[in-house]
Amino acid sequence: MTPAEGYFAWPAPGREAPLPAAAAQFFRENGYAVLTSFCAPQELSALRARAAEIIAAFHAEGAGSGTVFTTREEARATDDARFLASAAEISCFLEEKQVPGVAAAPAVNKIGHALHDLDPTFGAFSRARKVRAVAEGIGLRAPLLTQSMYITKSPRVGGEVRPHRDAAFVHSDAPPDSPAGACLGYWWALEDSTLANGCLWAVPGSHRDGAHFRRMCLDETRAATRFEGDEAAERSYPHESYRALPMNAGDLIVLHGAVVHKSLENTSERSRHAYSIHVVDGKVPRSCWLQRPASLPFREL
Ligand code: FE2
């Protein structure tokens, strides 16, 4: 059987290997590449078990104070302080939609954004040599690891992620023509990710459209966020121009910072756990929402 376009078997399943040249080439042209069987099953179970512990501890503390995560700008404003603090913390964010009286506890949407620097399990996974090999294969010289997210996409309530470019949220001083643009996104399927439970969709080649970028920045107070630009360019692609990217548990997709992508609601009975990190080949500017205190600087992959 011919593998689907854009899907490449990782040469040594679960272990370190160089990025296949065909995957690097596809990434350059399309803005993404899926690397199948990148992870060993025990890596997936370790991340899932650790996330379950973090979420259980969050519920035990009283989840009512959890911030709702949304990609809608207007709703985000009230939660700015907690969102900004999460750049250097492990914080749980709740789904907008909940199922009162059905679920035992409010559904967590994601955990972010410093798992890779504060949690040993996520730190070891994120800084495995095979992870760096992917960035190097794409052409990054000194990949700086800036943020991490554990995304649950819970059954029946997992929210839509509207069309966006990751470069709207993770900025760098890397030139636009650098191999991954402003940032390189990694997204691991920790469970099978399907059309039913809200897999990723991307617009092949949209990283090269030159459209104006929206950016989530700090405002003058440096205590709240504001967007530069608007969503128009990110939302301009009709659904027909997207390609669905279902993945098996253990597959990795890498995303150019400027490729437009989205995911739909999870209306199924199955969760869609994923882990994601973003690296930049340069420095994070002071205008970006993602800032670290001097005590916890960004470190390389
Ligand atoms: Fe994204």
mmCIF file of C-alpha atoms and ligand atoms in Angstrom:
data_model
loop_
_atom_site.group_PDB
_atom_site.id
_atom_site.type_symbol
_atom_site.label_atom_id
_atom_site.label_comp_id
_atom_site.label_asym_id
_atom_site.label_seq_id
_atom_site.Cartn_x
_atom_site.Cartn_y
_atom_site.Cartn_z
ATOM 1 C CA MET A 1 0.000 0.000 0.000
ATOM 2 C CA THR A 2 1.336 3.459 -0.857
ATOM 3 C CA PRO A 3 1.575 5.675 2.205
ATOM 4 C CA ALA A 4 -0.714 8.698 2.122
ATOM 5 C CA GLU A 5 0.866 11.889 0.837
ATOM 6 C CA GLY A 6 2.596 13.798 3.608
ATOM 7 C CA TYR A 7 2.969 10.742 5.864
ATOM 8 C CA PHE A 8 6.473 9.342 6.361
ATOM 9 C CA ALA A 9 7.507 6.325 8.395
ATOM 10 C CA TRP A 10 9.995 7.283 11.096
ATOM 11 C CA PRO A 11 13.100 5.228 10.171
ATOM 12 C CA ALA A 12 13.584 3.695 13.624
ATOM 13 C CA PRO A 13 10.180 3.471 15.358
ATOM 14 C CA GLY A 14 10.437 4.958 18.850
ATOM 15 C CA ARG A 15 14.175 5.637 18.557
ATOM 16 C CA GLU A 16 16.621 8.273 17.353
ATOM 17 C CA ALA A 17 17.060 8.600 13.592
ATOM 18 C CA PRO A 18 17.656 11.368 11.072
ATOM 19 C CA LEU A 19 14.620 13.040 9.526
ATOM 20 C CA PRO A 20 13.941 11.386 6.144
ATOM 21 C CA ALA A 21 14.916 13.738 3.299
ATOM 22 C CA ALA A 22 11.524 13.206 1.646
ATOM 23 C CA ALA A 23 9.784 14.439 4.818
ATOM 24 C CA ALA A 24 11.969 17.568 4.930
ATOM 25 C CA GLN A 25 11.187 18.252 1.279
ATOM 26 C CA PHE A 26 7.434 17.779 1.800
ATOM 27 C CA PHE A 27 7.596 20.096 4.823
ATOM 28 C CA ARG A 28 9.287 22.821 2.767
ATOM 29 C CA GLU A 29 6.607 22.633 0.087
ATOM 30 C CA ASN A 30 3.497 22.070 2.194
ATOM 31 C CA GLY A 31 4.286 23.432 5.647
ATOM 32 C CA TYR A 32 3.799 20.176 7.531
ATOM 33 C CA ALA A 33 4.853 16.513 7.598
ATOM 34 C CA VAL A 34 3.521 13.549 9.569
ATOM 35 C CA LEU A 35 6.124 11.147 10.959
ATOM 36 C CA THR A 36 4.440 7.862 11.741
ATOM 37 C CA SER A 37 5.465 5.623 14.675
ATOM 38 C CA PHE A 38 7.767 8.299 16.088
ATOM 39 C CA CYS A 39 7.040 7.235 19.667
ATOM 40 C CA ALA A 40 7.246 3.947 21.482
ATOM 41 C CA PRO A 41 4.068 2.856 23.315
ATOM 42 C CA GLN A 42 5.746 3.255 26.710
ATOM 43 C CA GLU A 43 6.504 6.917 25.951
ATOM 44 C CA LEU A 44 2.818 7.545 25.290
ATOM 45 C CA SER A 45 1.689 5.789 28.442
ATOM 46 C CA ALA A 46 4.230 7.716 30.562
ATOM 47 C CA LEU A 47 2.958 11.077 29.302
ATOM 48 C CA ARG A 48 -0.675 10.103 29.683
ATOM 49 C CA ALA A 49 -0.156 8.805 33.217
ATOM 50 C CA ARG A 50 1.670 11.970 34.266
ATOM 51 C CA ALA A 51 -1.020 14.205 32.738
ATOM 52 C CA ALA A 52 -3.698 12.217 34.563
ATOM 53 C CA GLU A 53 -1.883 12.898 37.844
ATOM 54 C CA ILE A 54 -1.658 16.630 37.110
ATOM 55 C CA ILE A 55 -5.358 16.810 36.230
ATOM 56 C CA ALA A 56 -6.350 14.788 39.310
ATOM 57 C CA ALA A 57 -4.341 17.154 41.529
ATOM 58 C CA PHE A 58 -6.015 20.133 39.847
ATOM 59 C CA HIS A 59 -9.479 18.722 40.558
ATOM 60 C CA ALA A 60 -8.494 17.906 44.120
ATOM 61 C CA GLU A 61 -7.561 21.551 44.662
ATOM 62 C CA GLY A 62 -11.005 22.671 43.456
ATOM 63 C CA ALA A 63 -11.267 23.145 39.739
ATOM 64 C CA GLY A 64 -13.803 25.947 39.927
ATOM 65 C CA SER A 65 -11.052 28.512 39.609
ATOM 66 C CA GLY A 66 -9.804 27.044 36.329
ATOM 67 C CA THR A 67 -9.501 29.402 33.409
ATOM 68 C CA VAL A 68 -11.534 28.556 30.334
ATOM 69 C CA PHE A 69 -9.335 28.192 27.295
ATOM 70 C CA THR A 70 -10.689 29.695 24.116
ATOM 71 C CA THR A 71 -9.273 30.825 20.808
ATOM 72 C CA ARG A 72 -11.813 33.677 20.785
ATOM 73 C CA GLU A 73 -10.116 36.966 21.609
ATOM 74 C CA GLU A 74 -12.984 38.564 23.521
ATOM 75 C CA ALA A 75 -13.321 35.717 26.012
ATOM 76 C CA ARG A 76 -9.614 35.492 26.632
ATOM 77 C CA ALA A 77 -9.297 39.031 27.997
ATOM 78 C CA THR A 78 -10.603 38.353 31.483
ATOM 79 C CA ASP A 79 -8.198 35.482 31.967
ATOM 80 C CA ASP A 80 -5.054 37.291 30.882
ATOM 81 C CA ALA A 81 -3.199 37.244 34.168
ATOM 82 C CA ARG A 82 -3.484 33.516 34.603
ATOM 83 C CA PHE A 83 -2.713 32.899 30.946
ATOM 84 C CA LEU A 84 0.448 35.035 31.066
ATOM 85 C CA ALA A 85 1.616 33.369 34.268
ATOM 86 C CA SER A 86 1.248 29.956 32.655
ATOM 87 C CA ALA A 87 4.297 30.676 30.466
ATOM 88 C CA ALA A 88 6.349 29.686 33.489
ATOM 89 C CA GLU A 89 3.918 27.295 35.211
ATOM 90 C CA ILE A 90 1.974 24.085 34.819
ATOM 91 C CA SER A 91 -1.646 25.295 34.629
ATOM 92 C CA CYS A 92 -4.884 23.557 33.732
ATOM 93 C CA PHE A 93 -7.379 25.330 31.472
ATOM 94 C CA LEU A 94 -11.006 24.252 31.221
ATOM 95 C CA GLU A 95 -13.205 23.578 28.210
ATOM 96 C CA GLU A 96 -15.777 26.270 27.392
ATOM 97 C CA LYS A 97 -18.425 23.592 27.087
ATOM 98 C CA GLN A 98 -19.146 21.322 30.034
ATOM 99 C CA VAL A 99 -21.718 18.596 30.568
ATOM 100 C CA PRO A 100 -23.426 19.477 33.862
ATOM 101 C CA GLY A 101 -24.531 16.509 35.869
ATOM 102 C CA VAL A 102 -22.843 14.006 33.573
ATOM 103 C CA ALA A 103 -19.107 14.404 34.015
ATOM 104 C CA ALA A 104 -17.751 13.984 37.542
ATOM 105 C CA ALA A 105 -15.542 17.072 37.202
ATOM 106 C CA PRO A 106 -15.233 19.973 34.734
ATOM 107 C CA ALA A 107 -13.385 18.855 31.616
ATOM 108 C CA VAL A 108 -9.844 20.139 31.236
ATOM 109 C CA ASN A 109 -9.031 21.487 27.768
ATOM 110 C CA LYS A 110 -5.273 21.654 28.161
ATOM 111 C CA ILE A 111 -2.307 21.893 30.496
ATOM 112 C CA GLY A 112 0.310 24.542 29.733
ATOM 113 C CA HIS A 113 2.772 26.046 29.117
ATOM 114 C CA ALA A 114 6.001 25.061 30.898
ATOM 115 C CA LEU A 115 5.584 21.299 31.294
ATOM 116 C CA HIS A 116 8.846 20.784 29.414
ATOM 117 C CA ASP A 117 10.860 22.785 31.955
ATOM 118 C CA LEU A 118 9.048 21.969 35.197
ATOM 119 C CA ASP A 119 8.011 18.333 34.907
ATOM 120 C CA PRO A 120 10.736 15.663 34.567
ATOM 121 C CA THR A 121 8.565 13.270 32.513
ATOM 122 C CA PHE A 122 7.611 15.893 29.953
ATOM 123 C CA GLY A 123 11.115 17.384 30.072
ATOM 124 C CA ALA A 124 12.797 14.094 29.181
ATOM 125 C CA PHE A 125 10.320 13.390 26.389
ATOM 126 C CA SER A 126 10.612 16.900 24.910
ATOM 127 C CA ARG A 127 14.393 16.944 24.936
ATOM 128 C CA ALA A 128 14.973 13.454 23.557
ATOM 129 C CA ARG A 129 17.672 13.474 20.883
ATOM 130 C CA LYS A 130 15.226 12.270 18.244
ATOM 131 C CA VAL A 131 13.113 15.406 18.840
ATOM 132 C CA ARG A 132 16.107 17.628 18.180
ATOM 133 C CA ALA A 133 16.974 15.519 15.108
ATOM 134 C CA VAL A 134 13.660 16.568 13.546
ATOM 135 C CA ALA A 135 14.394 20.289 14.038
ATOM 136 C CA GLU A 136 17.883 19.842 12.652
ATOM 137 C CA GLY A 137 16.561 17.898 9.666
ATOM 138 C CA ILE A 138 14.247 20.797 8.895
ATOM 139 C CA GLY A 139 17.200 23.169 9.103
ATOM 140 C CA LEU A 140 16.963 24.883 12.491
ATOM 141 C CA ARG A 141 20.397 25.686 13.881
ATOM 142 C CA ALA A 142 19.778 26.377 17.579
ATOM 143 C CA PRO A 143 16.203 25.339 18.430
ATOM 144 C CA LEU A 144 15.009 27.056 21.597
ATOM 145 C CA LEU A 145 12.136 25.262 23.364
ATOM 146 C CA THR A 146 9.567 27.883 24.331
ATOM 147 C CA GLN A 147 6.290 26.270 25.304
ATOM 148 C CA SER A 148 4.478 22.974 25.801
ATOM 149 C CA MET A 149 0.827 21.953 25.936
ATOM 150 C CA TYR A 150 -1.001 18.772 26.839
ATOM 151 C CA ILE A 151 -4.335 18.829 25.018
ATOM 152 C CA THR A 152 -7.167 16.513 26.041
ATOM 153 C CA LYS A 153 -9.967 17.266 23.533
ATOM 154 C CA SER A 154 -12.393 15.600 25.893
ATOM 155 C CA PRO A 155 -15.302 13.425 24.704
ATOM 156 C CA ARG A 156 -18.408 15.449 23.690
ATOM 157 C CA VAL A 157 -17.029 18.765 24.981
ATOM 158 C CA GLY A 158 -13.598 19.089 23.305
ATOM 159 C CA GLY A 159 -13.837 22.492 21.657
ATOM 160 C CA GLU A 160 -13.094 23.629 18.134
ATOM 161 C CA VAL A 161 -9.695 25.231 17.533
ATOM 162 C CA ARG A 162 -10.330 27.917 14.970
ATOM 163 C CA PRO A 163 -8.078 28.384 11.927
ATOM 164 C CA HIS A 164 -4.776 29.916 12.969
ATOM 165 C CA ARG A 165 -1.066 30.030 12.358
ATOM 166 C CA ASP A 166 1.043 29.078 15.368
ATOM 167 C CA ALA A 167 3.251 32.090 14.574
ATOM 168 C CA ALA A 168 0.368 34.211 15.906
ATOM 169 C CA PHE A 169 1.145 32.880 19.381
ATOM 170 C CA VAL A 170 4.834 31.971 19.339
ATOM 171 C CA HIS A 171 6.996 34.746 17.909
ATOM 172 C CA SER A 172 10.696 34.956 17.277
ATOM 173 C CA ASP A 173 13.227 37.160 15.598
ATOM 174 C CA ALA A 174 13.917 34.426 13.023
ATOM 175 C CA PRO A 175 13.561 35.811 9.491
ATOM 176 C CA PRO A 176 10.297 34.841 7.730
ATOM 177 C CA ASP A 177 12.217 32.743 5.192
ATOM 178 C CA SER A 178 13.867 30.624 7.898
ATOM 179 C CA PRO A 179 13.057 26.898 7.560
ATOM 180 C CA ALA A 180 10.061 26.887 9.937
ATOM 181 C CA GLY A 181 9.192 30.602 9.868
ATOM 182 C CA ALA A 182 8.765 32.145 13.319
ATOM 183 C CA CYS A 183 8.363 28.783 15.081
ATOM 184 C CA LEU A 184 8.285 25.046 14.552
ATOM 185 C CA GLY A 185 5.368 23.184 16.112
ATOM 186 C CA TYR A 186 5.482 19.530 17.163
ATOM 187 C CA TRP A 187 2.187 17.763 17.853
ATOM 188 C CA TRP A 188 2.128 14.173 19.027
ATOM 189 C CA ALA A 189 -1.009 12.048 18.908
ATOM 190 C CA LEU A 190 -1.045 10.246 22.255
ATOM 191 C CA GLU A 191 -4.293 8.547 21.244
ATOM 192 C CA ASP A 192 -5.674 7.854 17.790
ATOM 193 C CA SER A 193 -6.760 11.168 16.293
ATOM 194 C CA THR A 194 -9.622 10.719 13.839
ATOM 195 C CA LEU A 195 -12.286 12.630 11.935
ATOM 196 C CA ALA A 196 -14.707 11.710 14.734
ATOM 197 C CA ASN A 197 -12.700 12.955 17.719
ATOM 198 C CA GLY A 198 -11.304 16.145 16.175
ATOM 199 C CA CYS A 199 -8.096 15.487 14.245
ATOM 200 C CA LEU A 200 -5.983 18.288 12.801
ATOM 201 C CA TRP A 201 -6.731 19.850 9.422
ATOM 202 C CA ALA A 202 -4.173 21.961 7.529
ATOM 203 C CA VAL A 203 -4.039 23.970 4.315
ATOM 204 C CA PRO A 204 -1.071 22.614 2.337
ATOM 205 C CA GLY A 205 1.212 25.415 1.148
ATOM 206 C CA SER A 206 -0.519 28.151 3.179
ATOM 207 C CA HIS A 207 2.810 28.927 4.908
ATOM 208 C CA ARG A 208 3.909 30.499 1.627
ATOM 209 C CA ASP A 209 0.891 32.750 0.989
ATOM 210 C CA GLY A 210 2.551 35.889 2.365
ATOM 211 C CA ALA A 211 -0.648 36.947 4.129
ATOM 212 C CA HIS A 212 -0.461 39.427 6.972
ATOM 213 C CA PHE A 213 0.020 37.760 10.331
ATOM 214 C CA ARG A 214 -1.983 38.260 13.475
ATOM 215 C CA ARG A 215 0.114 38.302 16.656
ATOM 216 C CA MET A 216 -0.809 37.938 20.293
ATOM 217 C CA CYS A 217 1.334 40.522 22.085
ATOM 218 C CA LEU A 218 1.709 42.117 25.476
ATOM 219 C CA ASP A 219 0.078 45.520 25.753
ATOM 220 C CA GLU A 220 1.745 48.634 27.209
ATOM 221 C CA THR A 221 1.102 47.485 30.780
ATOM 222 C CA ARG A 222 2.862 44.161 30.071
ATOM 223 C CA ALA A 223 0.173 42.595 32.276
ATOM 224 C CA ALA A 224 -2.430 41.939 29.574
ATOM 225 C CA THR A 225 -2.530 40.753 25.985
ATOM 226 C CA ARG A 226 -3.678 42.372 22.785
ATOM 227 C CA PHE A 227 -3.717 41.184 19.203
ATOM 228 C CA GLU A 228 -1.913 42.933 16.379
ATOM 229 C CA GLY A 229 -3.632 42.271 13.072
ATOM 230 C CA ASP A 230 -6.852 40.300 12.771
ATOM 231 C CA GLU A 231 -8.009 36.812 11.994
ATOM 232 C CA ALA A 232 -9.117 37.572 8.424
ATOM 233 C CA ALA A 233 -6.097 36.066 6.669
ATOM 234 C CA GLU A 234 -6.159 32.939 8.825
ATOM 235 C CA ARG A 235 -9.882 32.460 8.291
ATOM 236 C CA SER A 236 -9.860 33.119 4.545
ATOM 237 C CA TYR A 237 -9.394 29.522 3.419
ATOM 238 C CA PRO A 238 -12.600 27.592 2.650
ATOM 239 C CA HIS A 239 -12.974 24.228 4.334
ATOM 240 C CA GLU A 240 -12.417 22.533 0.948
ATOM 241 C CA SER A 241 -8.803 23.755 0.897
ATOM 242 C CA TYR A 242 -7.970 21.888 4.116
ATOM 243 C CA ARG A 243 -6.589 18.387 4.255
ATOM 244 C CA ALA A 244 -7.666 16.161 7.140
ATOM 245 C CA LEU A 245 -4.685 14.721 8.989
ATOM 246 C CA PRO A 246 -5.811 11.719 11.037
ATOM 247 C CA MET A 247 -2.989 10.181 13.050
ATOM 248 C CA ASN A 248 -2.392 7.027 15.009
ATOM 249 C CA ALA A 249 -1.221 7.136 18.604
ATOM 250 C CA GLY A 250 2.560 7.625 18.490
ATOM 251 C CA ASP A 251 2.623 9.645 15.257
ATOM 252 C CA LEU A 252 4.138 13.137 15.222
ATOM 253 C CA ILE A 253 3.219 16.036 12.960
ATOM 254 C CA VAL A 254 5.550 19.004 12.543
ATOM 255 C CA LEU A 255 4.007 22.318 11.523
ATOM 256 C CA HIS A 256 5.653 25.376 9.971
ATOM 257 C CA GLY A 257 4.802 28.459 12.054
ATOM 258 C CA ALA A 258 2.839 29.991 9.191
ATOM 259 C CA VAL A 259 0.805 27.007 7.978
ATOM 260 C CA VAL A 260 -2.937 27.523 8.569
ATOM 261 C CA HIS A 261 -4.528 24.689 10.525
ATOM 262 C CA LYS A 262 -7.533 23.958 12.731
ATOM 263 C CA SER A 263 -9.419 21.179 14.457
ATOM 264 C CA LEU A 264 -13.142 20.640 14.816
ATOM 265 C CA GLU A 265 -15.150 19.872 17.939
ATOM 266 C CA ASN A 266 -14.929 16.444 19.444
ATOM 267 C CA THR A 267 -18.502 15.212 19.346
ATOM 268 C CA SER A 268 -17.499 11.580 19.858
ATOM 269 C CA GLU A 269 -17.292 9.485 23.000
ATOM 270 C CA ARG A 270 -13.490 9.197 22.763
ATOM 271 C CA SER A 271 -10.874 11.672 23.977
ATOM 272 C CA ARG A 272 -8.090 12.852 21.701
ATOM 273 C CA HIS A 273 -5.048 13.416 23.887
ATOM 274 C CA ALA A 274 -2.085 15.158 22.275
ATOM 275 C CA TYR A 275 1.161 16.783 23.403
ATOM 276 C CA SER A 276 2.629 19.778 21.622
ATOM 277 C CA ILE A 277 5.765 21.899 21.877
ATOM 278 C CA HIS A 278 7.029 24.916 19.969
ATOM 279 C CA VAL A 279 10.631 25.771 19.243
ATOM 280 C CA VAL A 280 12.110 28.909 17.687
ATOM 281 C CA ASP A 281 15.369 29.418 15.856
ATOM 282 C CA GLY A 282 16.232 32.716 17.460
ATOM 283 C CA LYS A 283 14.994 34.775 20.384
ATOM 284 C CA VAL A 284 11.481 35.434 21.671
ATOM 285 C CA PRO A 285 10.869 39.213 21.377
ATOM 286 C CA ARG A 286 9.779 41.279 24.372
ATOM 287 C CA SER A 287 6.478 42.006 22.634
ATOM 288 C CA CYS A 288 5.399 38.330 22.726
ATOM 289 C CA TRP A 289 2.946 37.207 25.426
ATOM 290 C CA LEU A 290 5.243 34.278 26.176
ATOM 291 C CA GLN A 291 7.825 35.612 28.635
ATOM 292 C CA ARG A 292 9.943 33.896 31.252
ATOM 293 C CA PRO A 293 11.328 35.246 34.530
ATOM 294 C CA ALA A 294 15.116 35.343 34.814
ATOM 295 C CA SER A 295 14.895 32.333 37.128
ATOM 296 C CA LEU A 296 13.453 30.105 34.391
ATOM 297 C CA PRO A 297 15.008 31.055 31.037
ATOM 298 C CA PHE A 298 14.126 29.305 27.784
ATOM 299 C CA ARG A 299 16.564 26.514 27.008
ATOM 300 C CA GLU A 300 17.497 24.699 23.815
ATOM 301 C CA LEU A 301 15.971 21.422 22.787
HETATM 302 FE FE FE2 B 1 -1.871 25.348 16.338
#
